[in-house]
Amino acid sequence: MIDLEPVLARTARLRGMTAHRIRIREDGVLTFLLSHTDDQRWTVWIYSNAWRVESATKVFATARALNGRRLQGVDIELPSLDTTFRFSTRALRVFPVTAREETQSWQQWSLRSPDGEVWDIGPGTTWAIR
């Protein structure tokens, strides 16, 4: 079974950070920054085209609904690596599917720390540090 403890420990450091600079690039990748007001920025890339932003009562038509929201935690489910970024009153859910060719070469999402270390989640049930 995959050991997610290092990933969960890394994402736990993001609690309390605020999401900003949310955008969808021309290639369909969702990106946003997480930071404290006086802290260095962490970058999140969502490569999976299957994601949604939701609250307890509705689904939002845009990821910008997360702008300015404080991250409360990141949940990753085994074995699929479905990931939920939990924000105050909203959540970003990432599903491990892709419409891209060569699915084994595409991670589902990545996290870049201020020191340049990148954690890749996926493809499949794998994760790696680069």
XYZ file of C-alpha atoms in Angstrom:
130
model
C 0.000 0.000 0.000
C 1.178 3.509 -0.775
C 2.632 5.481 2.160
C 1.087 8.961 2.130
C 2.456 10.091 5.504
C 5.239 12.258 3.993
C 2.743 13.938 1.639
C 0.202 14.504 4.406
C 2.906 15.956 6.659
C 4.005 18.313 3.872
C 0.485 19.482 3.070
C -0.257 19.987 6.793
C 2.239 22.864 6.675
C -0.143 24.703 4.322
C -2.948 25.041 6.879
C -3.924 28.647 7.461
C -2.467 29.905 4.184
C -4.606 32.004 1.843
C -5.265 31.176 -1.823
C -4.628 33.884 -4.398
C -3.587 34.443 -8.028
C -5.955 31.701 -9.180
C -6.014 31.105 -12.915
C -6.484 28.490 -15.591
C -3.634 28.476 -18.084
C -4.145 28.079 -21.841
C -3.215 24.385 -21.538
C -6.033 23.839 -19.004
C -3.848 23.636 -15.891
C -5.366 25.287 -12.822
C -2.758 27.164 -10.774
C -2.867 29.136 -7.563
C -0.590 30.419 -4.829
C -0.843 29.758 -1.113
C 0.806 32.016 1.447
C 0.551 33.813 4.741
C 0.483 37.581 4.292
C 4.165 37.966 5.174
C 5.411 34.562 4.068
C 6.932 33.001 0.974
C 4.555 31.548 -1.583
C 3.762 27.918 -2.334
C 2.469 27.099 -5.834
C -0.189 24.495 -6.605
C -0.723 23.118 -10.116
C -3.814 21.001 -10.815
C -3.099 19.023 -13.996
C -6.214 16.867 -13.866
C -9.054 18.319 -15.909
C -11.513 16.756 -13.466
C -11.932 19.163 -10.556
C -14.638 21.305 -9.036
C -15.083 24.008 -6.429
C -18.022 23.473 -4.112
C -19.611 24.584 -0.865
C -22.082 22.723 1.293
C -24.932 24.003 -0.894
C -23.614 24.615 -4.415
C -20.991 24.039 -7.090
C -19.171 27.132 -8.346
C -18.592 27.863 -12.021
C -15.079 29.177 -11.393
C -12.022 28.358 -9.315
C -11.777 32.042 -8.468
C -14.399 31.330 -5.815
C -11.385 30.254 -3.716
C -9.636 33.619 -3.955
C -8.835 34.982 -0.511
C -10.002 31.796 1.230
C -7.903 30.297 4.024
C -6.831 26.655 3.566
C -7.990 24.453 6.423
C -6.493 21.181 5.234
C -5.792 18.739 2.425
C -7.402 15.290 2.347
C -6.064 12.530 0.089
C -8.005 9.297 -0.305
C -6.460 5.909 -0.951
C -6.095 4.160 -3.287
C -7.372 6.655 -5.877
C -5.538 9.753 -4.549
C -8.732 11.812 -4.894
C -7.704 15.065 -3.234
C -9.755 17.716 -1.467
C -8.274 21.102 -0.604
C -10.567 22.300 2.218
C -10.954 26.075 2.472
C -13.173 28.140 4.747
C -16.722 27.379 3.502
C -15.464 25.964 0.160
C -13.528 23.000 -1.185
C -11.526 22.212 -4.316
C -11.950 18.545 -5.239
C -9.473 16.935 -7.645
C -10.359 13.633 -9.266
C -7.642 11.337 -10.668
C -8.650 11.192 -14.308
C -7.118 12.782 -17.344
C -8.054 13.485 -20.933
C -4.410 13.811 -21.885
C -2.497 11.349 -24.033
C 0.221 9.345 -22.252
C -1.539 9.421 -18.895
C 1.418 7.771 -17.157
C 3.519 10.900 -17.678
C 1.039 13.366 -16.109
C 0.694 13.917 -12.402
C -2.725 14.849 -11.009
C -1.399 17.836 -9.078
C 1.876 19.271 -7.832
C 3.013 21.442 -4.958
C 6.104 23.662 -5.185
C 7.601 24.933 -1.940
C 9.367 28.304 -1.664
C 12.734 26.488 -1.699
C 11.933 24.951 -5.122
C 11.146 21.399 -4.069
C 8.234 19.947 -6.084
C 5.950 17.184 -4.839
C 3.987 15.383 -7.590
C 0.821 13.432 -6.801
C 0.061 10.844 -9.470
C -0.028 9.459 -12.049
C -2.089 6.615 -10.737
C -1.359 5.751 -7.129
C 2.175 7.183 -7.089
C 3.804 10.309 -5.707
C 7.331 11.650 -6.063
C 9.628 14.502 -5.078
C 11.726 16.311 -7.672
